[in-house]
Tab-separated table of C-alpha atoms in Angstrom:
chain	number	residue	atom	x	y	z
A	1	MET	CA	4.440	37.351	6.914
A	2	ARG	CA	0.281	37.806	6.009
A	3	LEU	CA	1.446	36.827	2.352
A	4	LEU	CA	3.908	33.705	3.510
A	5	VAL	CA	0.796	32.657	5.960
A	6	GLY	CA	-1.623	33.089	3.303
A	7	ILE	CA	0.357	30.862	0.288
A	8	SER	CA	1.600	28.431	3.268
A	9	ARG	CA	-2.002	28.346	4.620
A	10	ILE	CA	-3.338	27.319	1.008
A	11	ILE	CA	-0.191	24.930	0.263
A	12	VAL	CA	-0.731	22.782	3.683
A	13	GLY	CA	-4.368	22.871	3.669
A	14	ILE	CA	-4.704	21.321	0.045
A	15	LEU	CA	-1.646	19.067	0.367
A	16	PHE	CA	-3.294	17.734	3.607
A	17	ILE	CA	-6.517	17.322	2.169
A	18	ILE	CA	-5.598	15.409	-0.882
A	19	SER	CA	-3.092	13.178	1.213
A	20	GLY	CA	-6.137	12.482	3.300
A	21	TRP	CA	-8.390	11.681	0.959
A	22	ILE	CA	-6.105	9.437	-1.024
A	23	LYS	CA	-5.347	7.211	2.140
A	24	LEU	CA	-9.010	7.298	3.185
A	25	ASN	CA	-10.148	6.060	-0.326
A	26	ASP	CA	-8.355	2.768	0.557
A	27	PRO	CA	-7.984	3.183	4.590
A	28	MET	CA	-7.179	-1.408	4.371
A	29	GLY	CA	-4.237	-0.548	2.505
A	30	PHE	CA	-2.971	2.460	4.809
A	31	SER	CA	-3.428	-0.341	7.433
A	32	PHE	CA	-1.219	-2.652	6.039
A	33	LYS	CA	1.544	-0.155	5.722
A	34	LEU	CA	0.825	0.967	9.372
A	35	GLU	CA	1.807	-2.735	10.440
A	36	GLU	CA	5.312	-2.679	8.316
A	37	TYR	CA	6.004	0.319	10.406
A	38	PHE	CA	4.945	-1.659	13.661
A	39	GLU	CA	6.831	-5.138	13.066
A	40	VAL	CA	9.639	-6.065	15.419
A	41	GLY	CA	12.544	-4.780	13.568
A	42	VAL	CA	11.080	-1.504	12.813
A	43	LEU	CA	9.264	0.475	15.477
A	44	ASN	CA	8.850	-2.255	17.375
A	45	LEU	CA	5.442	-2.266	18.210
A	46	PRO	CA	3.905	-5.175	17.253
A	47	PHE	CA	1.155	-4.711	20.421
A	48	LEU	CA	-0.239	-2.394	17.723
A	49	VAL	CA	-0.787	-4.479	14.686
A	50	PRO	CA	-4.200	-5.675	15.808
A	51	TYR	CA	-5.117	-1.930	15.811
A	52	ALA	CA	-3.819	-0.979	12.641
A	53	LEU	CA	-6.482	-0.467	10.722
A	54	ALA	CA	-7.976	1.359	13.389
A	55	ILE	CA	-5.556	3.829	13.917
A	56	ALA	CA	-5.198	4.308	9.936
A	57	ILE	CA	-8.831	5.352	9.739
A	58	ALA	CA	-8.930	7.803	12.683
A	59	VAL	CA	-5.133	9.046	11.397
A	60	VAL	CA	-6.412	9.630	7.877
A	61	ILE	CA	-9.719	11.271	9.178
A	62	PHE	CA	-8.109	13.738	11.299
A	63	GLU	CA	-5.558	14.541	8.254
A	64	VAL	CA	-8.517	15.470	6.177
A	65	LEU	CA	-9.968	17.269	9.104
A	66	LEU	CA	-6.854	19.227	9.993
A	67	GLY	CA	-6.455	20.713	6.342
A	68	ILE	CA	-10.303	21.649	6.516
A	69	MET	CA	-9.400	23.359	9.598
A	70	LEU	CA	-6.636	25.282	8.177
A	71	LEU	CA	-8.595	26.818	5.255
A	72	VAL	CA	-11.330	27.892	6.890
A	73	GLY	CA	-9.437	29.448	9.592
A	74	TYR	CA	-11.459	27.185	12.552
A	75	LYS	CA	-9.199	27.107	15.584
A	76	PRO	CA	-6.170	27.940	14.407
A	77	LYS	CA	-3.826	27.646	17.027
A	78	PHE	CA	-5.555	23.668	17.784
A	79	THR	CA	-5.159	23.501	13.879
A	80	VAL	CA	-1.880	24.436	13.504
A	81	TRP	CA	-0.244	22.667	16.939
A	82	SER	CA	-1.456	19.694	15.757
A	83	LEU	CA	-0.015	20.136	12.128
A	84	LEU	CA	3.119	20.543	13.439
A	85	LEU	CA	3.540	17.780	15.924
A	86	MET	CA	2.140	15.591	12.892
A	87	ILE	CA	4.846	16.825	10.348
A	88	VAL	CA	7.542	16.287	12.989
A	89	PHE	CA	6.427	12.945	13.668
A	90	PHE	CA	6.209	12.268	9.958
A	91	THR	CA	9.797	14.069	9.794
A	92	PHE	CA	11.303	11.416	12.142
A	93	LEU	CA	9.335	8.398	10.865
A	94	THR	CA	10.357	9.149	7.054
A	95	PHE	CA	14.256	9.959	8.054
A	96	TYR	CA	14.095	6.468	9.747
A	97	SER	CA	12.527	4.429	7.360
A	98	ALA	CA	15.374	6.125	4.853
A	99	TYR	CA	18.695	6.024	7.026
A	100	PHE	CA	17.679	2.634	8.199
A	101	ASN	CA	16.035	1.243	5.074
A	102	LYS	CA	13.184	-0.649	6.782
A	103	VAL	CA	10.227	0.374	4.982
A	104	THR	CA	10.568	1.119	1.694
A	105	ASP	CA	7.352	3.460	0.742
A	106	CYS	CA	6.216	5.722	3.107
A	107	GLY	CA	2.317	5.454	2.125
A	108	CYS	CA	2.179	9.160	2.218
A	109	PHE	CA	0.035	9.396	-0.735
A	110	GLY	CA	-1.404	5.626	-0.755
A	111	ASP	CA	-0.584	3.934	-3.946
A	112	ALA	CA	-1.518	7.188	-6.189
A	113	MET	CA	2.091	8.144	-5.979
A	114	LYS	CA	5.135	6.022	-4.889
A	115	LEU	CA	8.009	7.989	-2.932
A	116	THR	CA	11.052	6.648	-2.115
A	117	PRO	CA	11.932	7.053	1.727
A	118	TRP	CA	14.199	10.421	0.740
A	119	GLU	CA	11.811	11.628	-1.413
A	120	SER	CA	9.299	11.375	1.616
A	121	PHE	CA	11.701	12.525	4.040
A	122	THR	CA	12.318	16.145	1.473
A	123	LYS	CA	8.491	16.443	0.983
A	124	ASP	CA	8.035	16.081	5.148
A	125	ILE	CA	10.831	18.997	5.563
A	126	VAL	CA	9.618	21.357	3.081
A	127	LEU	CA	5.959	20.761	4.789
A	128	LEU	CA	7.976	21.419	7.950
A	129	VAL	CA	8.824	24.863	6.824
A	130	PHE	CA	5.622	26.239	5.615
A	131	ILE	CA	4.269	24.976	9.000
A	132	LEU	CA	6.691	26.448	11.279
A	133	VAL	CA	5.497	29.832	9.071
A	134	LEU	CA	2.074	29.301	9.639
A	135	PHE	CA	2.915	28.356	13.901
A	136	PHE	CA	4.951	31.766	14.100
A	137	GLY	CA	1.914	33.853	12.059
A	138	VAL	CA	-0.746	31.854	13.651
A	139	GLN	CA	-2.045	35.506	14.576
A	140	HIS	CA	-2.701	36.192	10.849
A	141	ILE	CA	-4.860	33.229	10.579
A	142	LYS	CA	-8.236	34.614	10.613
A	143	PRO	CA	-11.855	32.983	9.665
A	144	LEU	CA	-13.092	32.785	6.350
A	145	PHE	CA	-16.342	32.491	7.185
A	146	SER	CA	-17.940	34.487	10.312
A	147	GLY	CA	-20.081	32.622	13.122
A	148	LYS	CA	-20.785	28.919	13.736
A	149	LEU	CA	-20.157	28.445	9.903
A	150	PRO	CA	-16.451	27.488	10.012
A	151	LEU	CA	-17.718	25.056	12.625
A	152	THR	CA	-20.498	23.367	10.760
A	153	ILE	CA	-18.501	22.580	7.922
A	154	THR	CA	-15.802	20.826	9.547
A	155	GLY	CA	-18.893	19.352	11.293
A	156	ILE	CA	-20.228	18.026	7.950
A	157	ALA	CA	-16.286	16.975	6.887
A	158	LEU	CA	-16.266	14.728	10.015
A	159	LEU	CA	-19.529	13.337	9.207
A	160	ALA	CA	-18.495	12.642	5.204
A	161	SER	CA	-15.510	11.018	6.301
A	162	ILE	CA	-17.131	8.460	8.379
A	163	TRP	CA	-19.500	7.735	6.188
A	164	PHE	CA	-16.747	7.324	3.252
A	165	ALA	CA	-14.304	5.242	5.254
A	166	ASN	CA	-17.289	2.767	5.844
A	167	HIS	CA	-18.441	2.757	2.754
A	168	VAL	CA	-15.289	1.473	1.089
A	169	LEU	CA	-14.507	-0.932	4.012
A	170	ASN	CA	-17.878	-2.438	3.125
A	171	HIS	CA	-17.243	-2.382	-0.801
A	172	LEU	CA	-14.229	-1.106	-2.464
A	173	PRO	CA	-11.934	1.726	-2.966
A	174	SER	CA	-13.754	4.110	-4.913
A	175	VAL	CA	-11.232	4.735	-7.054
A	176	ASP	CA	-8.420	2.301	-7.764
A	177	PHE	CA	-4.814	3.187	-8.406
A	178	ARG	CA	-3.170	-0.317	-7.868
A	179	ALA	CA	-1.725	-2.336	-10.844
A	180	TYR	CA	-4.652	-4.788	-10.582
A	181	LYS	CA	-7.530	-2.160	-11.718
A	182	THR	CA	-10.143	-3.660	-13.411
A	183	GLY	CA	-9.334	-3.499	-17.387
A	184	VAL	CA	-5.543	-4.378	-16.848
A	185	SER	CA	-3.993	-7.348	-18.805
A	186	ILE	CA	-1.893	-9.322	-16.180
A	187	PRO	CA	0.178	-10.894	-18.625
A	188	ASP	CA	0.949	-7.536	-20.166
A	189	GLY	CA	1.815	-6.024	-16.623
A	190	MET	CA	4.341	-8.523	-15.774
A	191	SER	CA	6.131	-8.165	-18.906
A	192	ILE	CA	9.664	-6.624	-19.554
A	193	PRO	CA	10.164	-4.423	-22.725
A	194	GLU	CA	13.290	-5.613	-24.577
A	195	ASP	CA	14.775	-2.209	-23.950
A	196	ALA	CA	13.745	-1.623	-20.278
A	197	PRO	CA	16.694	-0.143	-18.037
A	198	LYS	CA	18.840	-3.037	-16.466
A	199	PRO	CA	19.708	-2.574	-12.913
A	200	LYS	CA	23.437	-1.578	-12.593
A	201	TYR	CA	25.575	-3.035	-9.516
A	202	ASP	CA	29.197	-2.429	-8.319
A	203	TYR	CA	30.833	-5.854	-7.134
A	204	HIS	CA	33.895	-5.040	-4.220
A	205	TRP	CA	35.972	-8.008	-4.407
A	206	LYS	CA	38.288	-8.684	-1.250
A	207	PHE	CA	41.221	-11.140	-1.954
A	208	ILE	CA	44.072	-11.361	0.128
A	209	VAL	CA	47.494	-10.481	-1.607
A	210	ASP	CA	50.806	-10.826	-0.316
A	211	GLY	CA	49.581	-10.848	2.786
A	212	ASN	CA	47.263	-7.668	2.713
A	213	GLU	CA	43.813	-7.636	2.242
A	214	LYS	CA	42.870	-5.879	-1.081
A	215	ILE	CA	39.568	-4.784	-2.412
A	216	ILE	CA	38.841	-4.703	-6.057
A	217	THR	CA	35.760	-3.076	-7.923
A	218	THR	CA	34.285	-4.097	-10.861
A	219	GLY	CA	31.376	-4.039	-12.735
A	220	GLY	CA	30.378	-7.854	-12.552
A	221	ASP	CA	33.393	-9.204	-14.293
A	222	TYR	CA	35.623	-11.547	-12.018
A	223	PRO	CA	39.067	-9.703	-11.517
A	224	VAL	CA	42.309	-11.224	-12.412
A	225	VAL	CA	44.035	-11.102	-9.194
A	226	ASP	CA	47.145	-13.135	-8.166
A	227	GLY	CA	45.319	-13.685	-4.525
A	228	GLU	CA	43.398	-15.576	-2.451
A	229	PHE	CA	39.688	-14.879	-2.985
A	230	ILE	CA	38.121	-13.843	0.198
A	231	SER	CA	34.327	-12.570	-0.251
A	232	VAL	CA	32.392	-10.435	-2.578
A	233	GLU	CA	30.003	-7.524	-1.793
A	234	THR	CA	27.410	-6.417	-4.295
A	235	VAL	CA	25.909	-2.777	-4.091
A	236	GLU	CA	23.195	-1.690	-6.435
A	237	LEU	CA	23.771	1.402	-8.296
A	238	GLU	CA	20.828	2.463	-10.373
A	239	LYS	CA	17.230	-0.008	-10.176
A	240	GLY	CA	16.352	-1.323	-13.420
A	241	TYR	CA	12.703	-1.463	-14.683
A	242	GLU	CA	10.508	-3.071	-12.486
A	243	PRO	CA	7.087	-4.450	-13.789
A	244	PRO	CA	4.511	-2.749	-12.776
A	245	ILE	CA	2.866	-6.428	-11.608
A	246	HIS	CA	5.595	-8.703	-10.396
A	247	ASP	CA	5.556	-11.484	-7.544
A	248	PHE	CA	2.336	-12.788	-9.004
A	249	SER	CA	1.891	-16.465	-9.422
A	250	ILE	CA	-0.442	-19.197	-8.783
A	251	GLU	CA	1.076	-22.403	-7.758
A	252	MET	CA	-0.204	-25.764	-5.833
A	253	GLU	CA	2.155	-28.517	-4.886
A	254	GLY	CA	5.081	-26.398	-5.981
A	255	GLU	CA	3.918	-26.378	-10.013
A	256	ASP	CA	3.593	-22.851	-11.430
A	257	PHE	CA	-0.152	-22.977	-13.288
A	258	THR	CA	-0.364	-18.997	-13.674
A	259	GLU	CA	0.445	-18.942	-17.245
A	260	ASP	CA	-2.223	-21.678	-17.881
A	261	LEU	CA	-4.768	-19.584	-15.923
A	262	MET	CA	-4.169	-16.366	-17.320
A	263	LYS	CA	-5.333	-18.175	-20.884
A	264	GLU	CA	-8.739	-19.074	-19.254
A	265	GLU	CA	-11.490	-17.243	-21.090
A	266	LYS	CA	-13.546	-17.650	-18.064
A	267	LEU	CA	-11.827	-17.941	-14.592
A	268	LEU	CA	-12.956	-16.314	-11.293
A	269	MET	CA	-10.364	-15.882	-9.005
A	270	VAL	CA	-11.516	-15.714	-5.105
A	271	VAL	CA	-8.687	-14.354	-2.761
A	272	SER	CA	-8.427	-14.305	0.759
A	273	TYR	CA	-4.773	-13.349	2.144
A	274	ASP	CA	-4.973	-15.053	5.446
A	275	LEU	CA	-7.615	-17.358	5.995
A	276	SER	CA	-7.570	-16.837	9.758
A	277	LYS	CA	-8.471	-13.508	9.139
A	278	ALA	CA	-11.222	-14.053	6.658
A	279	SER	CA	-14.955	-13.110	7.169
A	280	ASP	CA	-17.321	-16.329	7.803
A	281	GLN	CA	-20.220	-14.091	5.838
A	282	GLY	CA	-17.831	-13.675	3.054
A	283	PHE	CA	-17.126	-17.341	2.364
A	284	LYS	CA	-21.168	-17.624	3.118
A	285	ASN	CA	-21.494	-15.018	0.236
A	286	ILE	CA	-19.078	-16.584	-2.044
A	287	LYS	CA	-20.193	-19.934	-1.823
A	288	SER	CA	-23.487	-18.911	-3.510
A	289	ILE	CA	-22.239	-17.117	-6.277
A	290	THR	CA	-19.063	-19.392	-6.660
A	291	ASP	CA	-22.020	-22.435	-7.433
A	292	LYS	CA	-23.376	-20.318	-9.837
A	293	ALA	CA	-20.229	-19.556	-11.421
A	294	ILE	CA	-19.142	-22.995	-11.776
A	295	SER	CA	-22.753	-24.046	-13.102
A	296	LYS	CA	-21.907	-21.975	-16.095
A	297	GLY	CA	-18.712	-23.066	-16.836
A	298	TYR	CA	-15.952	-21.056	-15.066
A	299	THR	CA	-13.162	-22.051	-13.872
A	300	VAL	CA	-13.104	-20.933	-10.201
A	301	ILE	CA	-10.347	-21.446	-7.776
A	302	GLY	CA	-9.048	-19.940	-4.567
A	303	MET	CA	-5.824	-18.208	-4.197
A	304	THR	CA	-4.559	-17.937	-0.695
A	305	ALA	CA	-1.033	-17.584	1.363
A	306	SER	CA	-2.437	-19.451	4.482
A	307	ILE	CA	-2.816	-22.545	1.976
A	308	ASP	CA	-2.086	-25.163	4.830
A	309	LYS	CA	-5.389	-23.994	6.305
A	310	SER	CA	-7.105	-24.434	2.498
A	311	GLN	CA	-8.787	-27.704	3.380
A	312	ASP	CA	-10.229	-27.058	5.969
A	313	PHE	CA	-11.962	-24.328	4.679
A	314	VAL	CA	-13.049	-26.048	1.393
A	315	LYS	CA	-14.900	-28.644	3.725
A	316	HIS	CA	-16.353	-26.446	6.301
A	317	TYR	CA	-17.731	-24.088	3.734
A	318	LYS	CA	-18.591	-27.337	1.377
A	319	LEU	CA	-16.642	-25.068	-1.819
A	320	GLY	CA	-16.691	-26.333	-5.262
A	321	PHE	CA	-13.209	-25.166	-5.951
A	322	GLU	CA	-9.335	-25.609	-4.753
A	323	PHE	CA	-7.083	-23.257	-3.321
A	324	PHE	CA	-3.612	-22.366	-4.564
A	325	PHE	CA	-0.424	-20.721	-3.175
A	326	THR	CA	-0.075	-16.629	-3.934
A	327	ASP	CA	2.205	-14.039	-1.858
A	328	GLN	CA	0.660	-12.469	0.856
A	329	THR	CA	1.306	-9.135	0.238
A	330	THR	CA	0.239	-9.870	-3.978
A	331	LEU	CA	-2.968	-10.890	-2.572
A	332	LYS	CA	-3.370	-7.883	-0.240
A	333	THR	CA	-2.767	-5.301	-3.128
A	334	ILE	CA	-5.035	-7.535	-5.764
A	335	VAL	CA	-8.253	-6.696	-3.725
A	336	ARG	CA	-8.954	-4.979	-0.686
A	337	SER	CA	-11.314	-7.728	0.469
A	338	ASN	CA	-10.660	-10.940	2.565
A	339	PRO	CA	-12.533	-12.853	0.884
A	340	GLY	CA	-12.638	-10.705	-2.318
A	341	ILE	CA	-13.851	-11.868	-5.980
A	342	VAL	CA	-11.618	-11.219	-9.346
A	343	LYS	CA	-13.195	-12.371	-12.908
A	344	VAL	CA	-10.464	-12.830	-15.131
A	345	GLN	CA	-11.028	-13.332	-19.023
A	346	LYS	CA	-7.669	-14.224	-20.581
A	347	GLY	CA	-5.759	-12.581	-18.048
A	348	VAL	CA	-7.532	-9.207	-18.443
A	349	ILE	CA	-9.182	-8.389	-15.203
A	350	THR	CA	-12.616	-7.499	-15.887
A	351	GLN	CA	-14.452	-7.392	-12.176
A	352	LYS	CA	-13.530	-7.019	-8.947
A	353	LEU	CA	-15.890	-7.129	-6.231
A	354	HIS	CA	-16.241	-6.900	-2.395
A	355	PHE	CA	-17.630	-10.299	-0.502
A	356	ASN	CA	-20.727	-7.553	0.507
A	357	ASP	CA	-21.309	-7.445	-3.576
A	358	ALA	CA	-20.582	-10.515	-4.423
A	359	GLU	CA	-24.492	-10.822	-5.931
A	360	ASP	CA	-23.454	-8.080	-8.031
A	361	LEU	CA	-20.980	-10.178	-10.243
A	362	ILE	CA	-21.941	-10.409	-13.643
A	363	LEU	CA	-21.515	-14.321	-14.933
A	364	ASP	CA	-21.878	-14.310	-19.018
């Protein structure tokens, strides 16, 4: 039992630290995932949406601390009970998402590792087994260090986690795991290879034949049936290839300008997924730097999903550029800042900045 506890202690501790750190690197992204869970039709907790970011930060810091406390052996009973309650809740959440197909990615490892709902549920079941070993063998969890050193390590980890969360929120994630990272070509990321796997479907055709209901399944072709067609149901058997960048478009009044803008030698995109939630100081910072960019020959555009508010923003901040429409989820993915700055050269992202770092923009 002592050996099983030791192995479980290492596995659970390391996994909780890694999972927590990845989400702590991008708490804004984890908060977006929590908002999905809180929505009506999922957990039906819309009143928690305004607090999603605070909850996200608290959860991931606690996750990191539990991993560290387990490894150093600080307060083992409290640690193991907390781990058990957390994994039971997460297991319920991932099962609910998988069974009812509510949230397609749990966000367990942020954008670093995408897991399907059933993969997430399986991962939580395995972790639950390890944590149960710890629960029933908690007496074998001994501190690695004597005296107050385990408490000191935990305290340092707490302060470091708070500092790191504050840092990435006021700048950008230290490590960018998303498809729009610096150096990526947006057009290349949107392309689909010729030999890419195609999706596979079953088509269940419903007919009335001789007064009886009959269902005929094909791979897509309309069946030759001497009867009255009623309906058809499509079931996806296998997903096809999905490019890392999808749902990316830059539109204005129904016209798509994506292709032309991706050819620009000097393009600056000001990204704000929701103008009503954008930082006032952020747009003041961006006003200054975009004016400089325009004077140096840059094509500057705004990108937002709340296009109806854009004209008021342009007038209020006296911006020298207009806004285009882009899908909100896409904008949230591009940059974790509202507003944020993305510099693009012929479709390749060359620099991304939080509005707090607007003055660091390199204008060639």
